[in-house]
CSV table of C-alpha atoms and ligand atoms in Angstrom, one decimal:
chain,number,residue,atom,x,y,z
A,1,UNK,CA,24.3,24.8,92.8
A,2,UNK,CA,23.7,21.5,91.2
A,3,UNK,CA,23.6,18.8,93.3
A,4,UNK,CA,25.9,16.5,91.1
A,5,UNK,CA,27.0,13.9,93.9
A,6,UNK,CA,23.8,12.3,94.0
A,7,UNK,CA,23.0,11.6,90.2
A,8,UNK,CA,21.6,8.0,90.6
A,9,UNK,CA,22.2,5.5,87.9
A,10,UNK,CA,18.7,4.9,86.1
A,11,UNK,CA,17.3,1.1,86.2
A,12,UNK,CA,14.3,1.1,84.0
A,13,UNK,CA,15.7,1.4,80.7
A,14,UNK,CA,12.6,-1.0,79.3
A,15,UNK,CA,15.6,-3.0,77.3
A,16,UNK,CA,13.5,-5.0,74.9
A,17,UNK,CA,10.3,-3.1,74.9
A,18,UNK,CA,9.6,-1.1,71.8
A,19,UNK,CA,9.2,3.0,72.5
A,20,UNK,CA,5.9,3.7,72.0
A,21,UNK,CA,5.2,4.8,68.6
A,22,UNK,CA,1.3,6.2,68.6
A,23,UNK,CA,-0.1,6.8,65.2
A,24,UNK,CA,-2.3,10.0,64.9
A,25,UNK,CA,-6.2,9.5,65.2
A,26,UNK,CA,-7.2,12.0,62.4
A,27,UNK,CA,-7.4,11.0,58.9
A,28,UNK,CA,-4.6,12.7,56.7
A,29,UNK,CA,-2.8,14.2,59.7
A,30,UNK,CA,-0.4,11.6,60.8
A,31,UNK,CA,2.5,13.4,59.0
A,32,UNK,CA,2.0,16.7,60.3
A,33,UNK,CA,4.3,18.6,62.9
A,34,UNK,CA,3.4,18.1,66.8
A,35,UNK,CA,2.1,21.9,67.1
A,36,UNK,CA,-0.6,21.0,64.2
A,37,UNK,CA,-1.3,17.6,65.9
A,38,UNK,CA,-1.8,19.2,69.2
A,39,UNK,CA,-3.9,21.8,67.9
A,40,UNK,CA,-5.8,19.7,65.7
A,41,UNK,CA,-6.2,17.2,68.8
A,42,UNK,CA,-7.8,20.7,70.8
A,43,UNK,CA,-10.4,20.7,68.0
A,44,UNK,CA,-11.2,17.1,67.7
A,45,UNK,CA,-11.6,15.0,70.7
A,46,UNK,CA,-9.3,12.5,70.3
A,47,UNK,CA,-11.8,9.9,71.9
A,48,UNK,CA,-14.2,9.8,69.3
A,49,UNK,CA,-12.5,11.8,66.4
A,50,UNK,CA,-15.2,14.2,66.2
A,51,UNK,CA,-15.9,17.9,66.7
A,52,UNK,CA,-19.0,20.2,67.3
A,53,UNK,CA,-17.8,23.4,66.3
A,54,UNK,CA,-20.2,26.4,66.9
A,55,UNK,CA,-19.7,28.8,64.1
A,56,UNK,CA,-20.7,32.2,64.9
A,57,UNK,CA,-19.0,34.5,62.4
A,58,UNK,CA,-21.9,35.4,60.3
A,59,UNK,CA,-21.9,39.0,61.1
A,60,UNK,CA,-18.9,39.4,58.9
A,61,UNK,CA,-20.5,39.4,55.8
A,62,UNK,CA,-24.0,39.5,57.1
A,63,UNK,CA,-23.9,41.7,59.8
A,64,UNK,CA,-26.5,41.6,63.1
A,65,UNK,CA,-28.2,38.8,61.7
A,66,UNK,CA,-31.0,37.0,63.9
A,67,UNK,CA,-29.4,35.0,66.6
A,68,UNK,CA,-25.8,37.0,66.7
A,69,UNK,CA,-27.3,40.1,67.5
A,70,UNK,CA,-25.6,40.1,70.9
A,71,UNK,CA,-23.2,37.7,71.2
A,72,UNK,CA,-22.6,37.9,74.5
A,73,UNK,CA,-26.4,36.7,75.4
A,74,UNK,CA,-27.2,34.5,72.9
A,75,UNK,CA,-23.7,32.4,71.9
A,76,UNK,CA,-21.4,33.0,75.3
A,77,UNK,CA,-24.0,30.7,77.1
A,78,UNK,CA,-23.2,27.7,74.5
A,79,UNK,CA,-19.6,27.8,74.6
A,80,UNK,CA,-19.4,25.4,77.3
A,81,UNK,CA,-21.4,22.9,74.9
A,82,UNK,CA,-18.7,23.3,72.1
A,83,UNK,CA,-15.7,21.6,71.5
A,84,UNK,CA,-14.5,24.5,69.0
A,85,UNK,CA,-15.5,28.2,68.6
A,86,UNK,CA,-15.2,29.4,64.5
A,87,UNK,CA,-15.7,33.5,64.7
A,88,UNK,CA,-13.7,36.4,63.5
A,89,UNK,CA,-10.9,38.1,65.3
A,90,UNK,CA,-13.3,41.0,66.1
A,91,UNK,CA,-15.8,39.0,68.1
A,92,UNK,CA,-13.2,37.0,69.4
A,93,UNK,CA,-11.4,40.0,71.1
A,94,UNK,CA,-14.3,42.2,72.1
A,95,UNK,CA,-16.5,39.5,73.1
A,96,UNK,CA,-15.5,36.3,73.8
A,97,UNK,CA,-13.5,35.7,77.2
A,98,UNK,CA,-10.1,34.3,77.0
A,99,UNK,CA,-11.0,32.2,80.0
A,100,UNK,CA,-13.2,29.9,78.2
A,101,UNK,CA,-10.5,27.6,77.4
A,102,UNK,CA,-11.9,26.8,74.3
A,103,UNK,CA,-10.0,26.2,70.5
A,104,UNK,CA,-10.8,28.8,68.0
A,105,UNK,CA,-10.9,28.2,64.2
A,106,UNK,CA,-10.4,32.0,63.5
A,107,UNK,CA,-12.2,33.2,60.5
A,108,UNK,CA,-9.5,34.3,58.4
A,109,UNK,CA,-10.4,36.0,55.4
A,110,UNK,CA,-12.8,39.0,54.9
A,111,UNK,CA,-13.4,41.9,52.3
A,112,UNK,CA,-17.1,41.5,51.4
A,113,UNK,CA,-20.7,41.6,52.5
A,114,UNK,CA,-23.6,40.7,51.4
A,115,UNK,CA,-24.2,44.5,50.2
A,116,UNK,CA,-21.8,43.8,47.2
A,117,UNK,CA,-20.3,40.7,45.2
A,118,UNK,CA,-19.4,38.1,47.7
A,119,UNK,CA,-15.8,36.1,48.0
A,120,UNK,CA,-13.7,38.7,46.8
A,121,UNK,CA,-11.8,38.2,50.2
A,122,UNK,CA,-8.0,38.8,51.1
A,123,UNK,CA,-6.5,36.6,54.0
A,124,UNK,CA,-5.7,38.4,57.4
A,125,UNK,CA,-2.2,38.2,58.7
A,126,UNK,CA,-1.3,34.7,60.2
A,127,UNK,CA,0.7,36.5,62.6
A,128,UNK,CA,-2.6,37.7,64.3
A,129,UNK,CA,-4.0,34.3,64.5
A,130,UNK,CA,-0.7,33.6,66.2
A,131,UNK,CA,-1.6,36.1,68.6
A,132,UNK,CA,-4.9,34.8,69.5
A,133,UNK,CA,-3.4,31.4,69.8
A,134,UNK,CA,-5.9,30.2,67.2
A,135,UNK,CA,-6.4,26.5,66.8
A,136,UNK,CA,-7.2,26.8,63.0
A,137,UNK,CA,-7.7,29.2,60.5
A,138,UNK,CA,-10.4,29.1,58.1
A,139,UNK,CA,-10.5,30.2,54.8
A,140,UNK,CA,-13.3,30.1,52.0
A,141,UNK,CA,-12.6,28.7,48.2
A,142,UNK,CA,-15.4,29.3,45.5
A,143,UNK,CA,-14.8,26.4,43.5
A,144,UNK,CA,-16.7,27.3,40.2
A,145,UNK,CA,-17.2,31.1,40.4
A,146,UNK,CA,-15.4,32.5,37.6
A,147,UNK,CA,-14.9,35.5,39.1
A,148,UNK,CA,-13.2,34.6,42.1
A,149,UNK,CA,-12.1,30.9,42.0
A,150,UNK,CA,-8.5,31.6,41.2
A,151,UNK,CA,-8.0,34.3,43.5
A,152,UNK,CA,-9.9,32.3,46.4
A,153,UNK,CA,-7.6,29.4,45.9
A,154,UNK,CA,-4.5,31.6,46.3
A,155,UNK,CA,-5.5,32.6,49.6
A,156,UNK,CA,-5.8,29.3,50.8
A,157,UNK,CA,-2.7,28.4,49.8
A,158,UNK,CA,-1.2,31.4,51.2
A,159,UNK,CA,-3.0,30.5,54.5
A,160,UNK,CA,-1.5,26.8,53.9
A,161,UNK,CA,2.3,28.3,53.7
A,162,UNK,CA,1.5,30.7,56.5
A,163,UNK,CA,-0.3,28.0,59.0
A,164,UNK,CA,2.4,25.8,58.1
A,165,UNK,CA,5.5,28.3,59.0
A,166,UNK,CA,3.2,28.9,62.3
A,167,UNK,CA,2.0,25.2,63.1
A,168,UNK,CA,-1.6,26.2,62.7
A,169,UNK,CA,-3.6,23.9,60.8
A,170,UNK,CA,-6.1,25.5,58.0
A,171,UNK,CA,-9.7,24.7,57.2
A,172,UNK,CA,-10.8,25.2,53.7
A,173,UNK,CA,-14.3,26.2,53.7
A,174,UNK,CA,-16.5,25.4,50.5
A,175,UNK,CA,-18.5,28.3,49.2
A,176,UNK,CA,-20.7,27.4,46.5
A,177,UNK,CA,-20.5,29.2,43.2
A,178,UNK,CA,-23.8,30.5,42.1
A,179,UNK,CA,-24.4,28.5,39.2
A,180,UNK,CA,-23.0,24.9,41.0
A,181,UNK,CA,-25.4,22.2,41.4
A,182,UNK,CA,-24.9,21.3,45.2
A,183,UNK,CA,-24.5,17.6,44.9
A,184,UNK,CA,-21.8,15.1,45.8
A,185,UNK,CA,-20.0,15.5,42.5
A,186,UNK,CA,-19.5,19.3,43.5
A,187,UNK,CA,-18.8,19.4,46.9
A,188,UNK,CA,-16.6,16.2,46.1
A,189,UNK,CA,-14.6,18.4,43.6
A,190,UNK,CA,-14.7,21.8,45.8
A,191,UNK,CA,-13.3,19.4,48.7
A,192,UNK,CA,-10.7,17.5,47.1
A,193,UNK,CA,-9.4,21.0,45.8
A,194,UNK,CA,-9.2,22.5,49.1
A,195,UNK,CA,-7.4,19.2,50.2
A,196,UNK,CA,-4.8,19.1,47.4
A,197,UNK,CA,-4.4,22.8,48.1
A,198,UNK,CA,-3.1,21.9,51.8
A,199,UNK,CA,-6.4,22.3,54.1
A,200,UNK,CA,-6.0,20.5,56.7
A,201,UNK,CA,-9.9,20.2,57.3
A,202,UNK,CA,-12.4,20.9,54.7
A,203,UNK,CA,-15.9,22.3,55.6
A,204,UNK,CA,-18.4,21.6,52.9
A,205,UNK,CA,-22.3,20.8,52.9
A,206,UNK,CA,-24.1,17.5,53.5
A,207,UNK,CA,-25.4,15.9,50.6
A,208,UNK,CA,-26.9,12.9,49.0
A,209,UNK,CA,-23.7,10.6,48.2
A,210,UNK,CA,-22.0,12.0,50.9
A,211,UNK,CA,-20.1,9.0,51.6
A,212,UNK,CA,-18.4,9.5,48.1
A,213,UNK,CA,-17.2,13.1,49.1
A,214,UNK,CA,-15.9,11.9,52.2
A,215,UNK,CA,-13.9,8.9,50.8
A,216,UNK,CA,-12.0,11.0,48.1
A,217,UNK,CA,-11.2,13.7,50.9
A,218,UNK,CA,-8.0,13.2,52.6
A,219,UNK,CA,-8.5,15.2,55.2
A,220,UNK,CA,-11.3,15.2,57.8
A,221,UNK,CA,-14.5,16.7,56.6
A,222,UNK,CA,-16.9,18.8,59.0
A,223,UNK,CA,-20.2,19.7,57.7
A,224,UNK,CA,-21.9,23.2,57.6
A,225,UNK,CA,-25.6,23.1,59.0
A,226,UNK,CA,-26.9,26.0,56.5
A,227,UNK,CA,-30.0,27.6,56.8
A,228,UNK,CA,-32.2,26.9,60.1
A,229,UNK,CA,-34.2,23.9,59.6
A,230,UNK,CA,-36.6,22.4,62.0
A,231,UNK,CA,-34.8,20.9,64.8
A,232,UNK,CA,-35.7,17.3,63.6
A,233,UNK,CA,-34.3,18.0,60.1
A,234,UNK,CA,-31.2,19.5,61.7
A,235,UNK,CA,-30.3,16.4,63.7
A,236,UNK,CA,-31.2,14.2,60.9
A,237,UNK,CA,-28.6,15.9,58.6
A,238,UNK,CA,-25.9,15.9,61.3
A,239,UNK,CA,-26.8,12.2,62.0
A,240,UNK,CA,-26.5,11.3,57.9
A,241,UNK,CA,-23.4,13.2,57.8
A,242,UNK,CA,-21.5,11.3,60.7
A,243,UNK,CA,-22.9,8.2,59.4
A,244,UNK,CA,-21.5,8.8,56.0
A,245,UNK,CA,-18.2,9.7,57.6
A,246,UNK,CA,-18.0,13.3,58.4
A,247,UNK,CA,-15.5,14.1,61.1
A,248,UNK,CA,-17.9,16.6,63.0
A,249,UNK,CA,-20.3,19.8,62.2
A,250,UNK,CA,-19.3,23.3,61.8
A,251,UNK,CA,-23.0,24.6,62.8
A,252,UNK,CA,-24.6,28.0,63.5
A,253,UNK,CA,-27.9,28.9,62.6
A,254,UNK,CA,-29.3,25.5,63.5
A,255,UNK,CA,-28.0,26.2,67.0
A,256,UNK,CA,-28.6,29.8,67.5
A,257,UNK,CA,-31.6,30.5,65.9
A,258,UNK,CA,-33.4,27.6,67.5
A,259,UNK,CA,-36.1,28.3,70.2
A,260,UNK,CA,-33.5,26.2,72.6
A,261,UNK,CA,-30.2,26.7,71.3
A,262,UNK,CA,-28.3,25.0,74.5
A,263,UNK,CA,-31.1,22.3,74.2
A,264,UNK,CA,-29.7,22.2,70.5
A,265,UNK,CA,-26.2,22.1,70.7
A,266,UNK,CA,-26.3,19.3,73.4
A,267,UNK,CA,-28.5,17.1,71.3
A,268,UNK,CA,-25.9,17.8,68.0
A,269,UNK,CA,-23.2,16.7,70.7
A,270,UNK,CA,-24.7,13.7,71.0
A,271,UNK,CA,-25.5,12.9,67.6
A,272,UNK,CA,-21.5,13.5,66.9
A,273,UNK,CA,-19.7,12.0,69.5
A,274,UNK,CA,-22.4,9.1,70.5
A,275,UNK,CA,-23.8,8.2,67.1
A,276,UNK,CA,-27.0,9.5,68.6
A,277,UNK,CA,-30.0,8.4,66.6
A,278,UNK,CA,-31.7,11.6,65.3
A,279,UNK,CA,-35.2,10.1,67.3
A,280,UNK,CA,-33.5,10.1,70.5
A,281,UNK,CA,-31.7,13.4,70.0
A,282,UNK,CA,-34.6,14.9,69.4
A,283,UNK,CA,-35.9,13.6,72.5
A,284,UNK,CA,-32.8,14.9,74.2
A,285,UNK,CA,-33.7,18.1,72.8
A,286,UNK,CA,-37.1,18.2,74.0
A,287,UNK,CA,-36.0,17.2,77.5
A,288,UNK,CA,-33.7,19.7,78.0
A,289,UNK,CA,-35.3,22.7,79.8
A,290,UNK,CA,-34.6,26.2,78.1
A,291,UNK,CA,-32.3,28.1,81.0
B,1,R5P,C1,-21.0,31.2,57.4
B,1,R5P,O1,-20.8,32.7,56.8
B,1,R5P,C2,-19.8,30.7,57.8
B,1,R5P,O2,-18.7,30.2,57.2
B,1,R5P,C3,-20.4,29.8,58.9
B,1,R5P,O3,-19.7,29.6,59.7
B,1,R5P,C4,-20.7,28.3,58.2
B,1,R5P,O4,-21.7,28.4,57.3
B,1,R5P,C5,-21.6,27.4,59.3
B,1,R5P,O5,-22.2,28.2,59.6
B,1,R5P,P1,-24.2,27.7,59.3
B,1,R5P,O6,-24.5,26.0,60.2
B,1,R5P,O7,-25.1,28.6,60.0
B,1,R5P,O8,-24.4,27.4,58.1
């Protein structure tokens, strides 16, 4: 029974002291509900405002491409160095230990492979993202591709509706249409379209003039690494993106196809979170032993 005769009167009311009203550290996210901000705070480090997402969803269109043939052997040892994991539900359930305690950005569109025309995807049921405790869902948008632009924007729109209902942020993933120039004008357009349709994060590619892409996108942008580059160039890419205002990277091949993947993700992390110069990060990469 409740001890009703020992309810002590409170004394510390802080009269005259305004209640703390924290802002929110991420661009464009201050008006989101608590669950959305909580999930975003798991993906992005509140101390730096940045994230290193480790992308290993490539198999959903490419199959067992180099570096993801055996995710248990190649990717799981890297998880401890990542802020967030980006993968499909199949790999998450079959290979990623739920005890890893890492937020997941769940690849949530599917339907095509490199064997056919890409981008004719549909969105998976958001309830599965809820079951998997996803911190975000990622949906690709093919701006400029006449065959799939409308459908992929509709996918994003649906994902945003579903994500809002479940409190799960959505990452819009810009796919490059076949005839599109990979320049700031195109990426600025594609990123803005994702944000206008409700994406809470945008993933796109670094290009010259990237500060304009970032400036006109009202939500945080992370960059994909793209095809494997020499480590020096990949670190320069990450550095330039961060310096231009990116909120992090969503990097896959430049990490897991490196000769020293753990050293590489550590070096990328130093660039992203500490603003380490590429030359110093490359030195860190060289100095880190391959386990
Ligand atoms: C590709 O299918 C995925 O969206 C990847 O997650 C994305 O491109 C990032 O991986 P990478 O750094 O290898 O480009």
